[in-house]
CSV table of C-alpha atoms and ligand atoms in Angstrom, one decimal:
chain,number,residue,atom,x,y,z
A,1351,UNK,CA,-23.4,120.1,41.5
A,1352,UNK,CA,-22.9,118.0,38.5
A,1353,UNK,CA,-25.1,119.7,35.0
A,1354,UNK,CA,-28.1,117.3,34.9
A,1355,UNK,CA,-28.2,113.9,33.1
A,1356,UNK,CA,-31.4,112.6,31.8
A,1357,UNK,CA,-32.8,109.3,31.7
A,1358,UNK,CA,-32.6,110.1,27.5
A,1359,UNK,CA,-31.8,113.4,25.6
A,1360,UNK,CA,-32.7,113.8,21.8
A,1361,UNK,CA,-30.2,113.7,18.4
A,1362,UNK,CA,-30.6,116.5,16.5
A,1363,UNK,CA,-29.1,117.3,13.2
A,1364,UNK,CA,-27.2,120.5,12.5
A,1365,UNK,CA,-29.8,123.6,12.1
A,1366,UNK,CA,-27.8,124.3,8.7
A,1367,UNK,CA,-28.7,121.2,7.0
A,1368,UNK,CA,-32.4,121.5,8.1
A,1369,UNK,CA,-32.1,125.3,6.5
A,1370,UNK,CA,-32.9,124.5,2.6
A,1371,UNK,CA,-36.1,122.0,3.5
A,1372,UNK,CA,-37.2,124.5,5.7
A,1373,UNK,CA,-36.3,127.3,2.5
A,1374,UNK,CA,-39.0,124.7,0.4
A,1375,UNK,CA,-41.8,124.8,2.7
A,1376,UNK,CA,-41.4,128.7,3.4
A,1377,UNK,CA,-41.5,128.9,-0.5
A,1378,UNK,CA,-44.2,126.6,-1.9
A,1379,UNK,CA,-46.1,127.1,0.7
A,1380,UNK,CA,-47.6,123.7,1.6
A,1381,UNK,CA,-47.4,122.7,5.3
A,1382,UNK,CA,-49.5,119.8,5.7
A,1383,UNK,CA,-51.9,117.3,4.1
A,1384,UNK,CA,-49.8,115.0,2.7
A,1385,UNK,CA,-47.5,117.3,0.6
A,1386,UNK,CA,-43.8,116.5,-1.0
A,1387,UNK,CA,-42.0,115.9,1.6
A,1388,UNK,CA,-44.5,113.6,3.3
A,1389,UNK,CA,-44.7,111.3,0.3
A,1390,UNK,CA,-40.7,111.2,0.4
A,1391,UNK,CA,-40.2,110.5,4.0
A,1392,UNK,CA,-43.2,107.8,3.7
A,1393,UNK,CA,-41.5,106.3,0.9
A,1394,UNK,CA,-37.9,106.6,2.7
A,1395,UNK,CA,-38.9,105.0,5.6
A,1396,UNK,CA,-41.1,102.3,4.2
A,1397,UNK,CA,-37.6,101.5,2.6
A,1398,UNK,CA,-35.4,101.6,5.9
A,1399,UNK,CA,-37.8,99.8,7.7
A,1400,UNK,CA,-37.6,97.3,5.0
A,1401,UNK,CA,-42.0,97.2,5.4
A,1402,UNK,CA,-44.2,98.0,2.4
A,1403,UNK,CA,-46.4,100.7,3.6
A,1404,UNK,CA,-46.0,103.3,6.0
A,1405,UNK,CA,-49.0,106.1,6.9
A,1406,UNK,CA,-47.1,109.1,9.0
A,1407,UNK,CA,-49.0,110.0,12.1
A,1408,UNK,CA,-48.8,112.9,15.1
A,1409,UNK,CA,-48.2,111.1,17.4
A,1410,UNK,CA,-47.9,107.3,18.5
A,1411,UNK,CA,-51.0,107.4,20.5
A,1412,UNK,CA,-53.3,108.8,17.8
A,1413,UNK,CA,-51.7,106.3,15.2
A,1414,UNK,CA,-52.8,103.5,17.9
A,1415,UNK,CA,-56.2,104.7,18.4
A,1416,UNK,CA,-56.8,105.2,14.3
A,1417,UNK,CA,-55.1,101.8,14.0
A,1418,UNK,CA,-57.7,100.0,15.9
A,1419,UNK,CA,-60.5,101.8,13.7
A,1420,UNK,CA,-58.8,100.5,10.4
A,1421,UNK,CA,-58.9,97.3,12.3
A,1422,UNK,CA,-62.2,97.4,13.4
A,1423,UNK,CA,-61.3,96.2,16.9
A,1424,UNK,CA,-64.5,96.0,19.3
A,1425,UNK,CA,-65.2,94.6,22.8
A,1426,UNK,CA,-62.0,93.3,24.2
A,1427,UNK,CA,-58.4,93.7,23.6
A,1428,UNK,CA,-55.6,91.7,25.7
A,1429,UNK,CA,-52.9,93.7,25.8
A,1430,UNK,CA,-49.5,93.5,28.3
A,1431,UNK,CA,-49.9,96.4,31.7
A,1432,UNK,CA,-46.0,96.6,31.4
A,1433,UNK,CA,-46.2,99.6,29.1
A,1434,UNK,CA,-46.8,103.6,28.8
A,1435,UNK,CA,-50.6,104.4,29.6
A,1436,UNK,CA,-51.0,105.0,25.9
A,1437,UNK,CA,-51.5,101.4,25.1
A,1438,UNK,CA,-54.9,100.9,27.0
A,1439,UNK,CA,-55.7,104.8,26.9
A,1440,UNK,CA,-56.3,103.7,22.8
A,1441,UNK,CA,-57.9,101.0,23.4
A,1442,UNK,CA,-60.2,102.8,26.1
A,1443,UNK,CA,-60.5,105.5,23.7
A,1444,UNK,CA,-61.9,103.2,21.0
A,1445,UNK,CA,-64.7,102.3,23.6
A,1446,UNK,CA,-62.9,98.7,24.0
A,1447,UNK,CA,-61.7,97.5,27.5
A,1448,UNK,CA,-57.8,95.9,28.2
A,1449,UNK,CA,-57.1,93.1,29.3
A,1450,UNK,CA,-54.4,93.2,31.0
A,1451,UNK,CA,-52.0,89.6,30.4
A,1452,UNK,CA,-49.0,88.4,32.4
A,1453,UNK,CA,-45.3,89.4,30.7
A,1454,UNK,CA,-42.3,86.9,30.7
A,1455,UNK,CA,-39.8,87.4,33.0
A,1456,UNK,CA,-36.7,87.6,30.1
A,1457,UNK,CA,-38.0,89.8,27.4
A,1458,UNK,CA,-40.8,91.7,29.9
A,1459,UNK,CA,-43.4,91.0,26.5
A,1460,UNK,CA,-47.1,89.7,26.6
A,1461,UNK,CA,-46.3,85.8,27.8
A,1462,UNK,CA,-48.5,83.9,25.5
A,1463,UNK,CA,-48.8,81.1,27.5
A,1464,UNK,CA,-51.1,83.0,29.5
A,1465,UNK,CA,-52.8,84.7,26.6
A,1466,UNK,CA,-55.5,81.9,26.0
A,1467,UNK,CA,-57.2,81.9,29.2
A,1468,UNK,CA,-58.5,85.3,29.2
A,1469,UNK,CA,-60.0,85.0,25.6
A,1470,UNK,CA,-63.6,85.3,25.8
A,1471,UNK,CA,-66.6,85.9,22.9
A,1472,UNK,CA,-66.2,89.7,23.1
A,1473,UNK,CA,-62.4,89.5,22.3
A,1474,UNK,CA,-61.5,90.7,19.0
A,1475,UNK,CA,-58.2,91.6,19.3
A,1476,UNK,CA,-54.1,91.2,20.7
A,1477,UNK,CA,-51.8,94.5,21.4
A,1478,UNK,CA,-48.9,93.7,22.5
A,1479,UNK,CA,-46.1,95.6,23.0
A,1480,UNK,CA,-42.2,95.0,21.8
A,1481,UNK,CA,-41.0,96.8,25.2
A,1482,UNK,CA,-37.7,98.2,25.0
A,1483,UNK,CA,-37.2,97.2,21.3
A,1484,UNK,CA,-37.5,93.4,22.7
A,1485,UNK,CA,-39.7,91.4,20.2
A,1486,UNK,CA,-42.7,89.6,21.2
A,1487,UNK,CA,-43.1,86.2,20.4
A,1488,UNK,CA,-44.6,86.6,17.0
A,1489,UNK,CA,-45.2,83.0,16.0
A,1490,UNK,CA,-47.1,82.0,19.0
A,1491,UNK,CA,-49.1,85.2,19.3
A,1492,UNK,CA,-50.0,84.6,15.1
A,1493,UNK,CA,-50.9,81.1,16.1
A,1494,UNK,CA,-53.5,82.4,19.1
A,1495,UNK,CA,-55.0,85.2,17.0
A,1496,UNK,CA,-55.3,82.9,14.1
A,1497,UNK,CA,-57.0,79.7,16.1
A,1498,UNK,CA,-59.5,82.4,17.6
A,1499,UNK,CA,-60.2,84.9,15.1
A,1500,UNK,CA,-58.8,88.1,16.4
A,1501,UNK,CA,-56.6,90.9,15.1
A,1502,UNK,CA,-52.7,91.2,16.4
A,1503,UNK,CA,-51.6,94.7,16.8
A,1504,UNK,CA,-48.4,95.6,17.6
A,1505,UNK,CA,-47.5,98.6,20.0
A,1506,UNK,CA,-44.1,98.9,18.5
A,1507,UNK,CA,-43.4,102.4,19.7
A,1508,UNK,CA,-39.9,101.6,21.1
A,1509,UNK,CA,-38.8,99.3,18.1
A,1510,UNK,CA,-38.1,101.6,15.2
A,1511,UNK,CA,-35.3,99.6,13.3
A,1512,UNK,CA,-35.2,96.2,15.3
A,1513,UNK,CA,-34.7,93.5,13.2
A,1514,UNK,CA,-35.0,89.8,14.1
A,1515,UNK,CA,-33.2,87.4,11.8
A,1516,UNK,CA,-32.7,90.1,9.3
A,1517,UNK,CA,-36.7,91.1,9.3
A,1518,UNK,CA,-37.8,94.1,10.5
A,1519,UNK,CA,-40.3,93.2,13.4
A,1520,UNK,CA,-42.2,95.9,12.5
A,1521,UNK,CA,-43.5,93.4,9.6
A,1522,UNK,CA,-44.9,91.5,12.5
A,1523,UNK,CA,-49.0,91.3,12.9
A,1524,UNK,CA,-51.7,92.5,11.0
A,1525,UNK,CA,-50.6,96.4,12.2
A,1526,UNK,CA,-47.8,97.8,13.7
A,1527,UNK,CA,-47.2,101.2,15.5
A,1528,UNK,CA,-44.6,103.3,15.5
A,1529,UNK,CA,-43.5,106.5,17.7
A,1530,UNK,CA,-41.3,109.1,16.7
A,1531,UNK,CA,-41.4,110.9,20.2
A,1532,UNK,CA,-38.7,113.6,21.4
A,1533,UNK,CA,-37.4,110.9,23.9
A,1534,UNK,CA,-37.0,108.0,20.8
A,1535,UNK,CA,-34.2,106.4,18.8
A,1536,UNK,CA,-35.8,108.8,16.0
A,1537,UNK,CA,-37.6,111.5,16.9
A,1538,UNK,CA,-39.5,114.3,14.5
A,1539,UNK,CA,-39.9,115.9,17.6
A,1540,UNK,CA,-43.3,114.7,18.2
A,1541,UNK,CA,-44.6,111.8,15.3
A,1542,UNK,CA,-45.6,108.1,14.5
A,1543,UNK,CA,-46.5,105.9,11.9
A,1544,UNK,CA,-48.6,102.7,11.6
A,1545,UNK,CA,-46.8,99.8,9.5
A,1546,UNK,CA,-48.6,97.7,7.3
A,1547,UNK,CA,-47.8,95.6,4.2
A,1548,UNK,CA,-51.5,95.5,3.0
A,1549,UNK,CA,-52.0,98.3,0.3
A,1550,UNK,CA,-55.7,98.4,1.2
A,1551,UNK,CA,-54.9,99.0,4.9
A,1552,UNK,CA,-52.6,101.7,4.1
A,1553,UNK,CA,-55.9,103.5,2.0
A,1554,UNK,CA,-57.8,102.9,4.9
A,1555,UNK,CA,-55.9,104.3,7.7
A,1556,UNK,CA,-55.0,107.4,5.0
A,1557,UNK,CA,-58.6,108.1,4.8
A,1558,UNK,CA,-58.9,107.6,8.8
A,1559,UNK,CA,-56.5,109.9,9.2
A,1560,UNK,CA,-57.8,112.9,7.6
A,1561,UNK,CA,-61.1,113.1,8.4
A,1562,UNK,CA,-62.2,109.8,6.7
A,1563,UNK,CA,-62.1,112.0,3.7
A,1564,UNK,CA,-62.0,109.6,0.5
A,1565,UNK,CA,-62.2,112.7,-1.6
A,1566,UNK,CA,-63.2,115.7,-1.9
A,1567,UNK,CA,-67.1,114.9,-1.5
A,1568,UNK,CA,-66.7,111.5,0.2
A,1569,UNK,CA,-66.1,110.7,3.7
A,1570,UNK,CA,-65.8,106.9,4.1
A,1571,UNK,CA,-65.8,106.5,8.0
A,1572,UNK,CA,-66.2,108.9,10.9
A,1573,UNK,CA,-62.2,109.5,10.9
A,1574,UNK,CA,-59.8,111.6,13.5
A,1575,UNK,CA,-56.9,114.6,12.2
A,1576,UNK,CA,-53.6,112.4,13.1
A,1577,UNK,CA,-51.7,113.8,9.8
A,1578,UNK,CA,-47.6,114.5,10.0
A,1579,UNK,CA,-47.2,118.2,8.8
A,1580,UNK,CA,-44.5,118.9,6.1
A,1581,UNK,CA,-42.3,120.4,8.6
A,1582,UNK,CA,-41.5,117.1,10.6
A,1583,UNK,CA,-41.7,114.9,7.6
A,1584,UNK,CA,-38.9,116.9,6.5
A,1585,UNK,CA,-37.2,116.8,9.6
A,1586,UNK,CA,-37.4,112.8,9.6
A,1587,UNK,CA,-36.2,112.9,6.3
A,1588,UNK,CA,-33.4,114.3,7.3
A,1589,UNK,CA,-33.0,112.1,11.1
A,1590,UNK,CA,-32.9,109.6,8.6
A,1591,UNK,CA,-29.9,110.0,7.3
A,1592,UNK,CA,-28.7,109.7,10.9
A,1593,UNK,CA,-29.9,106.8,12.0
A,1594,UNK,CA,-27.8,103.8,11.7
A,1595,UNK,CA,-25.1,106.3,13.3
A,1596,UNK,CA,-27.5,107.1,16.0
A,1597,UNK,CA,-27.8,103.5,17.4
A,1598,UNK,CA,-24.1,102.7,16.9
A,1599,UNK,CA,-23.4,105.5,19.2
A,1600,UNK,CA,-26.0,103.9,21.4
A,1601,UNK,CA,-25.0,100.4,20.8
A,1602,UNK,CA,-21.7,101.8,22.4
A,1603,UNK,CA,-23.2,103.0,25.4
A,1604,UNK,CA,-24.9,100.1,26.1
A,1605,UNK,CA,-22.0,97.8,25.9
A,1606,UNK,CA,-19.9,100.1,27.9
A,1607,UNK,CA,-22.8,99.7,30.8
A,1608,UNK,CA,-22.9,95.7,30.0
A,1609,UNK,CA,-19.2,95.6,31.2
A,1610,UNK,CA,-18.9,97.9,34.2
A,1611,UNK,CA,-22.5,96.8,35.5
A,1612,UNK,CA,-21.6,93.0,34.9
A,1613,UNK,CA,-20.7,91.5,38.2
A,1614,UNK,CA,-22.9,94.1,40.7
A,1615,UNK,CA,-24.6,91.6,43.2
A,1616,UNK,CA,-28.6,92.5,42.5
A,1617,UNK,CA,-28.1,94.1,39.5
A,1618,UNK,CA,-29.7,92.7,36.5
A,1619,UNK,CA,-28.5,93.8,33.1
A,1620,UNK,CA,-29.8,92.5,30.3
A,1621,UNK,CA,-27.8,91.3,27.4
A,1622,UNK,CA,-28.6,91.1,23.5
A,1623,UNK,CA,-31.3,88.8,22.3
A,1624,UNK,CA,-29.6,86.3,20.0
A,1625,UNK,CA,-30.7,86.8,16.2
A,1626,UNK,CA,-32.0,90.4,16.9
A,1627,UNK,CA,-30.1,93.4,15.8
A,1628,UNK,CA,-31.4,96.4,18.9
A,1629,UNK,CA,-32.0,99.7,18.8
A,1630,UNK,CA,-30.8,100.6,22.2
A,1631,UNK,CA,-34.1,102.7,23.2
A,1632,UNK,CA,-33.4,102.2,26.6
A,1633,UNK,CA,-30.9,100.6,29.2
A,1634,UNK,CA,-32.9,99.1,31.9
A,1635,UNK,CA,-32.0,97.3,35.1
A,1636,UNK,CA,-33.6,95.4,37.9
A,1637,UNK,CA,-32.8,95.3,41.3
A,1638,UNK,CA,-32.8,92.8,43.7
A,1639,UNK,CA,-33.5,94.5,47.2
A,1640,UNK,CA,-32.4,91.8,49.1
A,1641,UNK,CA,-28.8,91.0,47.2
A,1642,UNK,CA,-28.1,94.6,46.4
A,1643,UNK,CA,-28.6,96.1,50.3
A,1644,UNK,CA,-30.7,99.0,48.7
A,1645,UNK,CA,-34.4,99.2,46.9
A,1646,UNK,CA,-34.7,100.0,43.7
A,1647,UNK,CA,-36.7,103.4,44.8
A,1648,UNK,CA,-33.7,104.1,47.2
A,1649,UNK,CA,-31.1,103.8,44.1
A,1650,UNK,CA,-33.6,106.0,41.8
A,1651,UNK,CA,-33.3,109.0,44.7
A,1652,UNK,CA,-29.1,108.1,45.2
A,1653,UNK,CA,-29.1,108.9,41.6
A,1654,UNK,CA,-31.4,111.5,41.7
A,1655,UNK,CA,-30.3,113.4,44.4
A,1656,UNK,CA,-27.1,113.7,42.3
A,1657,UNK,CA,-28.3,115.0,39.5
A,1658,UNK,CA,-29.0,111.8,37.5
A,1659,UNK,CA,-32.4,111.6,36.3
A,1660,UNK,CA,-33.3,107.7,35.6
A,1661,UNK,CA,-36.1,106.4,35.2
A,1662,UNK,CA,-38.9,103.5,36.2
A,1663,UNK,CA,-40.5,103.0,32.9
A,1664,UNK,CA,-42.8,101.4,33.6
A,1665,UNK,CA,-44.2,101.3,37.1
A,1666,UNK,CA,-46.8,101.8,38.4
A,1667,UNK,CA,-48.4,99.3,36.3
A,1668,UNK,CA,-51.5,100.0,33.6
A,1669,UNK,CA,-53.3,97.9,35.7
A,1670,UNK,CA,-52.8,99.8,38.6
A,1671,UNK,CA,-54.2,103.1,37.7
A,1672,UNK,CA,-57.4,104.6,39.0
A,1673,UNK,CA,-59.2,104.1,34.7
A,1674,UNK,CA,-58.1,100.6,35.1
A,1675,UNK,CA,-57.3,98.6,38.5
A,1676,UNK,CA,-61.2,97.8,38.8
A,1677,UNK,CA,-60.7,95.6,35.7
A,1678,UNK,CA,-61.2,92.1,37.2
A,1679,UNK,CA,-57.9,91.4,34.7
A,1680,UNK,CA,-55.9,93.9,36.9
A,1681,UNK,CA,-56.1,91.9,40.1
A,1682,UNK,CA,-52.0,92.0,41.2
A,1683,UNK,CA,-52.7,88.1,41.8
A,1684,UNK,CA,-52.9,87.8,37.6
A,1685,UNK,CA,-49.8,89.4,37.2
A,1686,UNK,CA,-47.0,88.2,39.6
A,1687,UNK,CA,-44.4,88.6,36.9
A,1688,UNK,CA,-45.5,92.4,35.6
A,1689,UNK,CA,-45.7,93.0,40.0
A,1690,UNK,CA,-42.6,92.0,40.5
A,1691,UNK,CA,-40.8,93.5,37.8
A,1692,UNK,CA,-42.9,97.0,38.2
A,1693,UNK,CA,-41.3,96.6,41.1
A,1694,UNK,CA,-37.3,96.3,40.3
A,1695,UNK,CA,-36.8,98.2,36.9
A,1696,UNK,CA,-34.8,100.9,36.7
A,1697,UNK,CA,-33.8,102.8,33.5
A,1698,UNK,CA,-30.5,104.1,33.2
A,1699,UNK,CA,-29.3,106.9,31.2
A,1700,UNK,CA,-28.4,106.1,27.4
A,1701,UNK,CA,-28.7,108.2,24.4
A,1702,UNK,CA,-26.2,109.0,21.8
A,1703,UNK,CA,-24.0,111.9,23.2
A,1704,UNK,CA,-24.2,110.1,26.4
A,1705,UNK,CA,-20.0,111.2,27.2
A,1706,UNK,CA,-18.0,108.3,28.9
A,1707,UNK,CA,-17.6,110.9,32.0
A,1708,UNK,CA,-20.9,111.3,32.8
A,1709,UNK,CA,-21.3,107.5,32.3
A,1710,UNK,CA,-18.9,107.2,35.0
A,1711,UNK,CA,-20.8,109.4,37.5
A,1712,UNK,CA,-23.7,107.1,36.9
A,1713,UNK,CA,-22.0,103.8,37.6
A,1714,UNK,CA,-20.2,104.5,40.2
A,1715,UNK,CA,-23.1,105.6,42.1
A,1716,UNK,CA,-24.9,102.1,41.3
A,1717,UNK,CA,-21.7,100.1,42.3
A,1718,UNK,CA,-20.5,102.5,45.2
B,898,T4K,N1,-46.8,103.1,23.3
B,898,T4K,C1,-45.6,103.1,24.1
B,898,T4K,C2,-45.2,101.7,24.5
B,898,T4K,C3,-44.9,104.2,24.4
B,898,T4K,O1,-43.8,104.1,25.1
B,898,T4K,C4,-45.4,105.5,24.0
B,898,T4K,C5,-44.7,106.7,24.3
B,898,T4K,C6,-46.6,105.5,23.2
B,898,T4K,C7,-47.2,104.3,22.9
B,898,T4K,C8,-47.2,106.8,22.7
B,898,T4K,O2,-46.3,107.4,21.7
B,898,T4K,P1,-46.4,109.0,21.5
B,898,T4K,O3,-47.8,109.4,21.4
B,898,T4K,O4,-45.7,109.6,22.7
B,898,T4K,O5,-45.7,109.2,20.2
B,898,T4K,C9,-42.2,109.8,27.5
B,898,T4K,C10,-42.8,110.1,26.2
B,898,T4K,O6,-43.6,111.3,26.3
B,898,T4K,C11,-43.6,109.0,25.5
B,898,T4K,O7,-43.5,109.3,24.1
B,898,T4K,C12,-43.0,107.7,25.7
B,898,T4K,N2,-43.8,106.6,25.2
B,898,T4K,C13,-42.7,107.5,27.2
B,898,T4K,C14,-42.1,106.1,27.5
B,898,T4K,O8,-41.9,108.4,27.7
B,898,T4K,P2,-42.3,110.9,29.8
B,898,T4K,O9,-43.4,111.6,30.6
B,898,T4K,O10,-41.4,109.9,30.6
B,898,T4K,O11,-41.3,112.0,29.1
B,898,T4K,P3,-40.5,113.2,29.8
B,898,T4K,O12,-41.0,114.5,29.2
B,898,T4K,O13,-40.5,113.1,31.3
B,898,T4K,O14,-39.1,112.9,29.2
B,898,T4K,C15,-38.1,112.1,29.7
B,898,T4K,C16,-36.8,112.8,29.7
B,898,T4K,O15,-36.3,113.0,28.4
B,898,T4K,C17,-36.8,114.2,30.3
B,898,T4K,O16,-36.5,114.1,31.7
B,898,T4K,C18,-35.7,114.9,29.5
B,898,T4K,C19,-35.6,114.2,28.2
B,898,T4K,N3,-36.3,115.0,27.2
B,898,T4K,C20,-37.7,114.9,27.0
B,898,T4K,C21,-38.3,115.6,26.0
B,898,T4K,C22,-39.8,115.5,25.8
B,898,T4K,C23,-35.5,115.9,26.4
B,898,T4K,O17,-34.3,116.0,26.6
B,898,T4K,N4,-36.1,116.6,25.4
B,898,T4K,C24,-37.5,116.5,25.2
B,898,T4K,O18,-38.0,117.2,24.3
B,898,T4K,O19,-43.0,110.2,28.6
């Protein structure tokens, strides 16, 4: 049997170049709380991202839950079920309840059309999420939260370097969330960041962060421990330098897909949304049962059962998990378009060293 091929596997640099930052830190001594090489990787990225502030986090899910603090998002948050469980898990951790909105069917984002109908007086905020690196639609989301009053947070964990019409989408909303998970376009092994171009923000979420510490004798807020120690800033430092290399080689992979997958009866693939320059986070698919001959279960176990690890980011649902499918907003009647595609998505293998031969063993077990 064929060596097994995940649905993503993570860039690494060589261990030699990591050797002298690691020489630093084994020599000054200072592993976390904001040292050196977390004010340079902030500073770096803030730069690449083309955004004005960046605060590192721990995670993605810790900088979404803080987020919401700095925000000071209460009641209830509409938010998109077509996403990891980390979405609502922060705003069920911030004692706030989702509401789960429909998705379009093209980009698979919050649909704003629907967005206004499930406003109520307890809603204080939007989180939607730019899945797959696909942006939201920023302008009419800004126009909703504006009209109403409410705060627009942006899950952006899958959109580290997209840029639409030149901009960085992370600029997008009054907050923006990034993840630097293993299974990323950049990774620090585990990390995130929340994006914001408001210099008081940025002192806020710093403060909520660590503690709530202001200084030494003040604590401003009843904050969390999401701080990035010195070892991954370092390391991201250094991803850095990798980066626009890292989604070329993606880019690639994708485009190789886009032209063997192209005329599959039932197969969906999706092509590049015009005036944004993608990341290539993941290569997903739909299937249509009925045209293709096969579910898209039955292809994920074909694959599978070969060795080939895709996966069906994202069903089941938010909405359909035991914490939330009470919610009267996760009725499967209010969300025909997430249902269905819940239903037919199917993430194929992509990451960078993703060789053209084991691309092969993947396609031709779709088109066979
Ligand atoms: N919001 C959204 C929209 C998100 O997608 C996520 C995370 C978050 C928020 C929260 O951000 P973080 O707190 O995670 O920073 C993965 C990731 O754990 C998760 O970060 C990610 N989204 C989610 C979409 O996918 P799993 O359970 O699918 O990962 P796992 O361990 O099955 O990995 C998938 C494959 O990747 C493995 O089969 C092999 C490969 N892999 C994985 C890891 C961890 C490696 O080769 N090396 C590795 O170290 O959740």
């Amino acid at each position: 049997m064929n060596d097994p091929i995940y649905v993503t596997k993570p860039s690494l640099p060589n261990l030699e170049e990591f050797i002298p930052s690691l020489e630093k830190i084994w020599a000054n001594k200072q592993l976390t709380n904001n040292g050196e090489f977390h004010k340079e990787f902030e500073r770096h990225l803030a730069d690449y991202l083309g955004v004005k502030f960046v605060s590192l986090f721990t995670n993605g899910m810790l900088a979404l839950q803080v987020g919401m603090q700095a925000l000071r998002i209460t009641g209830e948050v509409i938010t998109t079920p077509f996403t990891f469980v980390a979405t609502p898990h922060a705003i069920h951790w911030n004692g706030c309840t989702p509401v789960f909105c429909d998705i379009e069917p093209e980009s698979f984002t919050l649909d704003p059309a629907k967005v206004e109908s499930l406003i109520t007086p307890k809603t204080t905020a939007i989180m939607p999420v730019h899945v797959y690196g696909n942006p939201c639609q920023d302008k009419e989301l800004r126009r909703i939260a504006d009209t109403y009053g409410l705060k627009l947070f942006y899950d952006a964990a899958h959109a580290f370097g997209v840029r639409q019409h030149g901009v960085s989408i992370c600029n997008y909303g009054d907050l923006s969330m990034l993840s630097f998970h293993a299974t990323k376009t950049f990774n620090t092994f585990e990390g995130g960041a929340l994006v914001t171009n408001d210099e008081a923000m940025k002192k806020r979420i710093d403060f909520l962060k660590n503690f709530g510490f202001a200084n030494e004798v003040t604590v401003v807020a009843p904050g969390s421990n999401g701080k990035m120690d010195e070892f991954r800033a370092a390391f991201g430092l250094l991803q850095l330098k990798h980066i626009n290399e890292e989604i070329a080689k993606r880019q690639k992979v994708a485009q190789r897909y886009r032209e063997m997958l192209k005329d599959i009866p039932g197969i969906r693939i999706f092509r590049d949304i015009p005036g944004v320059q993608h990341n290539y986070s993941y290569f997903p698919v739909t299937v249509d049962e009925r045209v293709y001959g096969i579910s898209r279960d039955a292809l994920y176990e074909k694959l599978k059962k070969e060795n080939i690890f895709s996966r069906r980011y994202f069903y089941p649902l938010c909405s359909d998990f035991p914490s939330y499918r009470g919610l009267p907003s996760a009725a499967p009647a209010n969300l025909p378009v997430a249902a269905k595609v819940a239903q037919e998505i199917l993430c194929l293998p992509i990451y960078a060293d993703l060789t053209c031969e084991e691309q092969d063993s993947v396609v031709k077990l779709v088109t066979s």
